[in-house]
Amino acid sequence: MATLEAGKVLDTKVIIGACKDAQQMVKEHYYKAWDDADREVTIMDSVGHAVTKSKLWKLYHDSAVILRNGAEITKDTICQHVAEIKKKRSPATKHTITSFDAQPLQDDKHSMVSVHGTCKYGDAVCRSFHQQLVLWKDETSQPTRYWVMHDNMRWLGEEDL
């Protein structure tokens, strides 16, 4: 990670660009992958076998730190959860963001995103949540991609509809 020299300030254009990139990644890719559990991708595992994973799996870096309601989990655990939802034919989810804030961390390649919103399960249950994500913009890959490096999500409340 690059660090800022003492007294150095990020350019306003850099800050705005980093925040827009983070917003696009979270709103157009991250929550869309949660809400559309049918979107899958086939990858090759370490021994060359084709494995089907949720598209969500591809958004998390291998070294991502993930907390769900205080419990640490892996990116494979998230995919198992998405697969269980699909298998149980649970109602589709619909995430709605009510508050969003993105700030660059140290440079334009790392951003912290804070999200507050609701997750509706079909027409039955609506849960409010708060989530903080740290994203890394990997410019070495072609095309440039964003990785979720840290994810801390907590359910705040639930209401029957």
PDB file of C-alpha atoms in Angstrom:
ATOM      1  CA  MET A   1       0.000   0.000   0.000  1.00  0.00           C
ATOM      2  CA  ALA A   2       1.232   3.457  -0.790  1.00  0.00           C
ATOM      3  CA  THR A   3       1.322   5.946   2.030  1.00  0.00           C
ATOM      4  CA  LEU A   4       1.016   9.682   1.817  1.00  0.00           C
ATOM      5  CA  GLU A   5       3.989  11.805   2.714  1.00  0.00           C
ATOM      6  CA  ALA A   6       3.506  14.109   5.684  1.00  0.00           C
ATOM      7  CA  GLY A   7       1.538  17.152   4.634  1.00  0.00           C
ATOM      8  CA  LYS A   8       0.657  15.756   1.191  1.00  0.00           C
ATOM      9  CA  VAL A   9      -3.006  16.018   0.235  1.00  0.00           C
ATOM     10  CA  LEU A  10      -4.814  13.963  -2.408  1.00  0.00           C
ATOM     11  CA  ASP A  11      -5.996  15.989  -5.385  1.00  0.00           C
ATOM     12  CA  THR A  12      -9.750  16.653  -5.427  1.00  0.00           C
ATOM     13  CA  LYS A  13     -10.105  14.957  -8.817  1.00  0.00           C
ATOM     14  CA  VAL A  14      -8.397  11.839  -7.433  1.00  0.00           C
ATOM     15  CA  ILE A  15     -10.748  11.773  -4.450  1.00  0.00           C
ATOM     16  CA  ILE A  16     -13.866  12.232  -6.590  1.00  0.00           C
ATOM     17  CA  GLY A  17     -12.699   9.596  -9.098  1.00  0.00           C
ATOM     18  CA  ALA A  18     -11.957   7.055  -6.362  1.00  0.00           C
ATOM     19  CA  CYS A  19     -15.356   7.650  -4.742  1.00  0.00           C
ATOM     20  CA  LYS A  20     -17.223   7.301  -8.053  1.00  0.00           C
ATOM     21  CA  ASP A  21     -15.353   4.081  -8.851  1.00  0.00           C
ATOM     22  CA  ALA A  22     -16.194   2.645  -5.417  1.00  0.00           C
ATOM     23  CA  GLN A  23     -19.842   3.631  -5.777  1.00  0.00           C
ATOM     24  CA  GLN A  24     -20.087   1.982  -9.192  1.00  0.00           C
ATOM     25  CA  MET A  25     -18.444  -1.232  -7.987  1.00  0.00           C
ATOM     26  CA  VAL A  26     -20.663  -1.547  -4.915  1.00  0.00           C
ATOM     27  CA  LYS A  27     -23.981  -0.530  -6.466  1.00  0.00           C
ATOM     28  CA  GLU A  28     -23.618  -2.100  -9.926  1.00  0.00           C
ATOM     29  CA  HIS A  29     -21.661  -5.244  -9.116  1.00  0.00           C
ATOM     30  CA  TYR A  30     -21.590  -6.162  -5.422  1.00  0.00           C
ATOM     31  CA  TYR A  31     -25.286  -5.893  -4.462  1.00  0.00           C
ATOM     32  CA  LYS A  32     -26.369  -7.028  -7.920  1.00  0.00           C
ATOM     33  CA  ALA A  33     -24.387 -10.251  -7.364  1.00  0.00           C
ATOM     34  CA  TRP A  34     -26.185 -10.770  -4.019  1.00  0.00           C
ATOM     35  CA  ASP A  35     -29.617 -10.106  -5.486  1.00  0.00           C
ATOM     36  CA  ASP A  36     -29.150 -12.306  -8.535  1.00  0.00           C
ATOM     37  CA  ALA A  37     -28.057 -15.656  -7.066  1.00  0.00           C
ATOM     38  CA  ASP A  38     -28.595 -17.343 -10.444  1.00  0.00           C
ATOM     39  CA  ARG A  39     -25.632 -15.500 -11.904  1.00  0.00           C
ATOM     40  CA  GLU A  40     -22.838 -18.027 -11.761  1.00  0.00           C
ATOM     41  CA  VAL A  41     -19.405 -18.364 -13.229  1.00  0.00           C
ATOM     42  CA  THR A  42     -17.299 -21.453 -13.917  1.00  0.00           C
ATOM     43  CA  ILE A  43     -13.704 -21.337 -12.690  1.00  0.00           C
ATOM     44  CA  MET A  44     -10.864 -23.839 -12.584  1.00  0.00           C
ATOM     45  CA  ASP A  45      -9.886 -25.058  -9.115  1.00  0.00           C
ATOM     46  CA  SER A  46      -6.287 -25.702  -8.023  1.00  0.00           C
ATOM     47  CA  VAL A  47      -6.230 -29.161  -9.635  1.00  0.00           C
ATOM     48  CA  GLY A  48      -7.826 -28.107 -12.919  1.00  0.00           C
ATOM     49  CA  HIS A  49     -11.450 -29.133 -12.299  1.00  0.00           C
ATOM     50  CA  ALA A  50     -14.237 -26.838 -13.462  1.00  0.00           C
ATOM     51  CA  VAL A  51     -16.164 -25.492 -10.457  1.00  0.00           C
ATOM     52  CA  THR A  52     -19.317 -23.384 -10.549  1.00  0.00           C
ATOM     53  CA  LYS A  53     -19.314 -20.464  -8.126  1.00  0.00           C
ATOM     54  CA  SER A  54     -21.591 -17.542  -7.431  1.00  0.00           C
ATOM     55  CA  LYS A  55     -20.464 -14.393  -9.222  1.00  0.00           C
ATOM     56  CA  LEU A  56     -20.099 -12.899  -5.750  1.00  0.00           C
ATOM     57  CA  TRP A  57     -17.130 -15.207  -5.167  1.00  0.00           C
ATOM     58  CA  LYS A  58     -15.147 -13.407  -7.869  1.00  0.00           C
ATOM     59  CA  LEU A  59     -15.511 -10.039  -6.114  1.00  0.00           C
ATOM     60  CA  TYR A  60     -13.630 -11.098  -2.965  1.00  0.00           C
ATOM     61  CA  HIS A  61      -9.835 -11.234  -2.880  1.00  0.00           C
ATOM     62  CA  ASP A  62      -8.352 -14.530  -1.648  1.00  0.00           C
ATOM     63  CA  SER A  63      -7.031 -12.785   1.466  1.00  0.00           C
ATOM     64  CA  ALA A  64     -10.279 -10.899   2.182  1.00  0.00           C
ATOM     65  CA  VAL A  65     -11.332 -10.528   5.810  1.00  0.00           C
ATOM     66  CA  ILE A  66     -15.093 -11.012   6.056  1.00  0.00           C
ATOM     67  CA  LEU A  67     -17.272 -10.511   9.132  1.00  0.00           C
ATOM     68  CA  ARG A  68     -21.005 -11.265   9.175  1.00  0.00           C
ATOM     69  CA  ASN A  69     -22.704 -10.169  12.394  1.00  0.00           C
ATOM     70  CA  GLY A  70     -19.390 -10.489  14.221  1.00  0.00           C
ATOM     71  CA  ALA A  71     -18.494 -13.960  12.907  1.00  0.00           C
ATOM     72  CA  GLU A  72     -15.466 -14.283  10.627  1.00  0.00           C
ATOM     73  CA  ILE A  73     -16.172 -16.265   7.463  1.00  0.00           C
ATOM     74  CA  THR A  74     -14.436 -17.010   4.162  1.00  0.00           C
ATOM     75  CA  LYS A  75     -15.427 -16.115   0.636  1.00  0.00           C
ATOM     76  CA  ASP A  76     -16.295 -19.792   0.055  1.00  0.00           C
ATOM     77  CA  THR A  77     -18.716 -19.637   3.010  1.00  0.00           C
ATOM     78  CA  ILE A  78     -20.517 -16.711   1.376  1.00  0.00           C
ATOM     79  CA  CYS A  79     -20.889 -18.739  -1.818  1.00  0.00           C
ATOM     80  CA  GLN A  80     -22.242 -21.695   0.159  1.00  0.00           C
ATOM     81  CA  HIS A  81     -24.794 -19.329   1.699  1.00  0.00           C
ATOM     82  CA  VAL A  82     -25.833 -18.059  -1.740  1.00  0.00           C
ATOM     83  CA  ALA A  83     -26.096 -21.682  -2.985  1.00  0.00           C
ATOM     84  CA  GLU A  84     -28.291 -22.612   0.020  1.00  0.00           C
ATOM     85  CA  ILE A  85     -30.614 -19.704  -0.705  1.00  0.00           C
ATOM     86  CA  LYS A  86     -30.928 -20.904  -4.286  1.00  0.00           C
ATOM     87  CA  LYS A  87     -31.367 -24.561  -3.259  1.00  0.00           C
ATOM     88  CA  LYS A  88     -34.082 -23.761  -0.700  1.00  0.00           C
ATOM     89  CA  ARG A  89     -35.778 -21.623  -3.315  1.00  0.00           C
ATOM     90  CA  SER A  90     -35.800 -18.828  -0.774  1.00  0.00           C
ATOM     91  CA  PRO A  91     -37.339 -15.598  -1.966  1.00  0.00           C
ATOM     92  CA  ALA A  92     -35.079 -13.435  -4.056  1.00  0.00           C
ATOM     93  CA  THR A  93     -33.320 -10.634  -2.235  1.00  0.00           C
ATOM     94  CA  LYS A  94     -33.524  -6.981  -3.144  1.00  0.00           C
ATOM     95  CA  HIS A  95     -30.976  -4.651  -1.577  1.00  0.00           C
ATOM     96  CA  THR A  96     -31.880  -0.985  -1.339  1.00  0.00           C
ATOM     97  CA  ILE A  97     -29.190   1.496  -0.354  1.00  0.00           C
ATOM     98  CA  THR A  98     -30.460   4.333   1.827  1.00  0.00           C
ATOM     99  CA  SER A  99     -27.095   5.860   2.762  1.00  0.00           C
ATOM    100  CA  PHE A 100     -23.748   5.561   0.987  1.00  0.00           C
ATOM    101  CA  ASP A 101     -20.351   7.079   1.708  1.00  0.00           C
ATOM    102  CA  ALA A 102     -17.026   6.342   0.008  1.00  0.00           C
ATOM    103  CA  GLN A 103     -13.658   7.759   0.978  1.00  0.00           C
ATOM    104  CA  PRO A 104     -10.227   7.058  -0.499  1.00  0.00           C
ATOM    105  CA  LEU A 105      -7.713   5.539   1.915  1.00  0.00           C
ATOM    106  CA  GLN A 106      -4.154   6.774   1.390  1.00  0.00           C
ATOM    107  CA  ASP A 107      -4.433   6.809  -2.418  1.00  0.00           C
ATOM    108  CA  ASP A 108      -6.871   6.355  -5.278  1.00  0.00           C
ATOM    109  CA  LYS A 109      -6.457   2.548  -5.216  1.00  0.00           C
ATOM    110  CA  HIS A 110      -7.991   1.908  -1.784  1.00  0.00           C
ATOM    111  CA  SER A 111     -11.444   3.057  -0.687  1.00  0.00           C
ATOM    112  CA  MET A 112     -13.577   2.582   2.385  1.00  0.00           C
ATOM    113  CA  VAL A 113     -17.288   2.327   1.682  1.00  0.00           C
ATOM    114  CA  SER A 114     -19.987   2.643   4.324  1.00  0.00           C
ATOM    115  CA  VAL A 115     -23.493   1.506   3.367  1.00  0.00           C
ATOM    116  CA  HIS A 116     -26.773   1.531   5.243  1.00  0.00           C
ATOM    117  CA  GLY A 117     -29.811  -0.020   3.649  1.00  0.00           C
ATOM    118  CA  THR A 118     -32.434  -2.714   3.612  1.00  0.00           C
ATOM    119  CA  CYS A 119     -32.541  -6.236   2.255  1.00  0.00           C
ATOM    120  CA  LYS A 120     -35.988  -7.459   1.316  1.00  0.00           C
ATOM    121  CA  TYR A 121     -36.665 -11.200   1.029  1.00  0.00           C
ATOM    122  CA  GLY A 122     -39.525 -11.602  -1.435  1.00  0.00           C
ATOM    123  CA  ASP A 123     -42.667 -10.122   0.094  1.00  0.00           C
ATOM    124  CA  ALA A 124     -42.114 -11.625   3.545  1.00  0.00           C
ATOM    125  CA  VAL A 125     -39.246  -9.997   5.466  1.00  0.00           C
ATOM    126  CA  CYS A 126     -37.274  -6.772   5.293  1.00  0.00           C
ATOM    127  CA  ARG A 127     -34.013  -6.400   7.238  1.00  0.00           C
ATOM    128  CA  SER A 128     -32.011  -3.244   7.745  1.00  0.00           C
ATOM    129  CA  PHE A 129     -28.222  -3.523   7.627  1.00  0.00           C
ATOM    130  CA  HIS A 130     -25.004  -1.583   7.928  1.00  0.00           C
ATOM    131  CA  GLN A 131     -21.948  -2.627   5.959  1.00  0.00           C
ATOM    132  CA  GLN A 132     -18.399  -1.367   5.636  1.00  0.00           C
ATOM    133  CA  LEU A 133     -16.201  -2.473   2.750  1.00  0.00           C
ATOM    134  CA  VAL A 134     -12.583  -1.767   1.918  1.00  0.00           C
ATOM    135  CA  LEU A 135     -11.978  -2.003  -1.816  1.00  0.00           C
ATOM    136  CA  TRP A 136      -8.713  -2.308  -3.704  1.00  0.00           C
ATOM    137  CA  LYS A 137      -8.401  -1.129  -7.293  1.00  0.00           C
ATOM    138  CA  ASP A 138      -6.039  -3.601  -8.973  1.00  0.00           C
ATOM    139  CA  GLU A 139      -4.594  -1.802 -11.979  1.00  0.00           C
ATOM    140  CA  THR A 140      -2.187  -4.672 -12.737  1.00  0.00           C
ATOM    141  CA  SER A 141      -5.006  -6.876 -14.034  1.00  0.00           C
ATOM    142  CA  GLN A 142      -6.463  -6.355 -17.471  1.00  0.00           C
ATOM    143  CA  PRO A 143      -9.019  -4.942 -17.399  1.00  0.00           C
ATOM    144  CA  THR A 144      -8.662  -3.049 -14.124  1.00  0.00           C
ATOM    145  CA  ARG A 145     -10.732  -4.727 -11.426  1.00  0.00           C
ATOM    146  CA  TYR A 146     -11.882  -4.044  -7.897  1.00  0.00           C
ATOM    147  CA  TRP A 147     -11.458  -6.491  -5.042  1.00  0.00           C
ATOM    148  CA  VAL A 148     -13.325  -6.561  -1.740  1.00  0.00           C
ATOM    149  CA  MET A 149     -10.493  -6.767   0.810  1.00  0.00           C
ATOM    150  CA  HIS A 150     -12.513  -6.254   4.008  1.00  0.00           C
ATOM    151  CA  ASP A 151     -16.242  -6.710   4.537  1.00  0.00           C
ATOM    152  CA  ASN A 152     -18.026  -6.083   7.819  1.00  0.00           C
ATOM    153  CA  MET A 153     -21.819  -6.487   7.686  1.00  0.00           C
ATOM    154  CA  ARG A 154     -24.315  -6.405  10.552  1.00  0.00           C
ATOM    155  CA  TRP A 155     -28.081  -6.838  10.547  1.00  0.00           C
ATOM    156  CA  LEU A 156     -29.720  -4.016  12.498  1.00  0.00           C
ATOM    157  CA  GLY A 157     -33.375  -4.979  12.546  1.00  0.00           C
ATOM    158  CA  GLU A 158     -36.081  -7.048  10.912  1.00  0.00           C
ATOM    159  CA  GLU A 159     -39.688  -6.466  10.076  1.00  0.00           C
ATOM    160  CA  ASP A 160     -42.355  -8.810   8.707  1.00  0.00           C
ATOM    161  CA  LEU A 161     -44.182  -7.432   5.695  1.00  0.00           C
TER     162      LEU A 161
END
